């Protein structure tokens, strides 16, 4: 499994006329990481932040795996 930023597609949400980019968590489930949808809301927010900062140096795919 390769979770580099090139494989994780961002989605865009428009709020008050401004675009916000985020990483949809269902991408992980499509890549075979199960249980993401059952995580508490607070953990989902933290996980999305990890996905956003994934660089394979400081934050690696091991940080994303559940």
Tab-separated table of C-alpha atoms in Angstrom:
chain	number	residue	atom	x	y	z
A	1	UNK	CA	0.000	0.000	0.000
A	2	UNK	CA	1.326	3.430	-0.933
A	3	UNK	CA	-0.319	6.393	0.771
A	4	UNK	CA	1.731	9.224	-0.670
A	5	UNK	CA	0.003	12.524	-1.302
A	6	UNK	CA	-0.067	11.748	-5.027
A	7	UNK	CA	-2.519	8.905	-4.374
A	8	UNK	CA	-4.685	10.731	-1.850
A	9	UNK	CA	-7.006	13.010	-3.781
A	10	UNK	CA	-8.190	16.185	-2.135
A	11	UNK	CA	-11.797	17.254	-2.250
A	12	UNK	CA	-13.007	20.827	-2.245
A	13	UNK	CA	-15.770	22.361	-0.161
A	14	UNK	CA	-16.960	25.917	-0.702
A	15	UNK	CA	-17.720	27.811	2.534
A	16	UNK	CA	-18.682	31.493	2.548
A	17	UNK	CA	-17.254	31.914	-0.937
A	18	UNK	CA	-13.893	30.363	-0.046
A	19	UNK	CA	-12.665	26.955	-1.130
A	20	UNK	CA	-11.445	24.559	1.546
A	21	UNK	CA	-9.428	21.489	0.557
A	22	UNK	CA	-9.575	18.285	2.604
A	23	UNK	CA	-8.714	14.596	2.294
A	24	UNK	CA	-11.830	12.388	2.301
A	25	UNK	CA	-11.461	9.518	4.765
A	26	UNK	CA	-13.325	7.089	2.521
A	27	UNK	CA	-10.175	7.090	0.359
A	28	UNK	CA	-8.498	5.017	3.069
A	29	UNK	CA	-11.296	2.446	3.095
A	30	UNK	CA	-11.091	2.194	-0.687
A	31	UNK	CA	-7.376	1.430	-0.233
A	32	UNK	CA	-8.140	-1.413	2.174
A	33	UNK	CA	-7.826	0.264	5.583
A	34	UNK	CA	-10.967	-0.851	7.395
A	35	UNK	CA	-12.753	0.664	10.370
A	36	UNK	CA	-12.315	4.315	9.450
A	37	UNK	CA	-16.072	4.920	9.275
A	38	UNK	CA	-16.491	3.561	12.817
A	39	UNK	CA	-13.978	5.944	14.398
A	40	UNK	CA	-15.232	8.656	16.767
A	41	UNK	CA	-15.621	12.081	15.146
A	42	UNK	CA	-12.618	13.527	17.010
A	43	UNK	CA	-10.366	10.717	15.737
A	44	UNK	CA	-11.574	11.317	12.173
A	45	UNK	CA	-10.505	14.957	12.444
A	46	UNK	CA	-7.060	13.933	13.696
A	47	UNK	CA	-6.719	11.291	10.975
A	48	UNK	CA	-7.571	13.806	8.240
A	49	UNK	CA	-4.855	16.084	9.642
A	50	UNK	CA	-2.342	13.246	9.468
A	51	UNK	CA	-3.358	12.557	5.863
A	52	UNK	CA	-2.933	16.238	5.009
A	53	UNK	CA	0.611	16.275	6.373
A	54	UNK	CA	1.723	12.890	5.027
A	55	UNK	CA	5.207	13.332	3.579
A	56	UNK	CA	6.877	9.909	4.094
A	57	UNK	CA	9.590	11.563	6.210
A	58	UNK	CA	8.139	13.031	9.403
A	59	UNK	CA	4.651	11.579	8.957
A	60	UNK	CA	4.675	8.185	7.270
A	61	UNK	CA	1.984	5.753	6.166
A	62	UNK	CA	2.523	3.895	9.468
A	63	UNK	CA	0.938	6.899	11.192
A	64	UNK	CA	-2.165	6.483	9.021
A	65	UNK	CA	-2.616	2.715	9.407
A	66	UNK	CA	-5.116	1.759	12.090
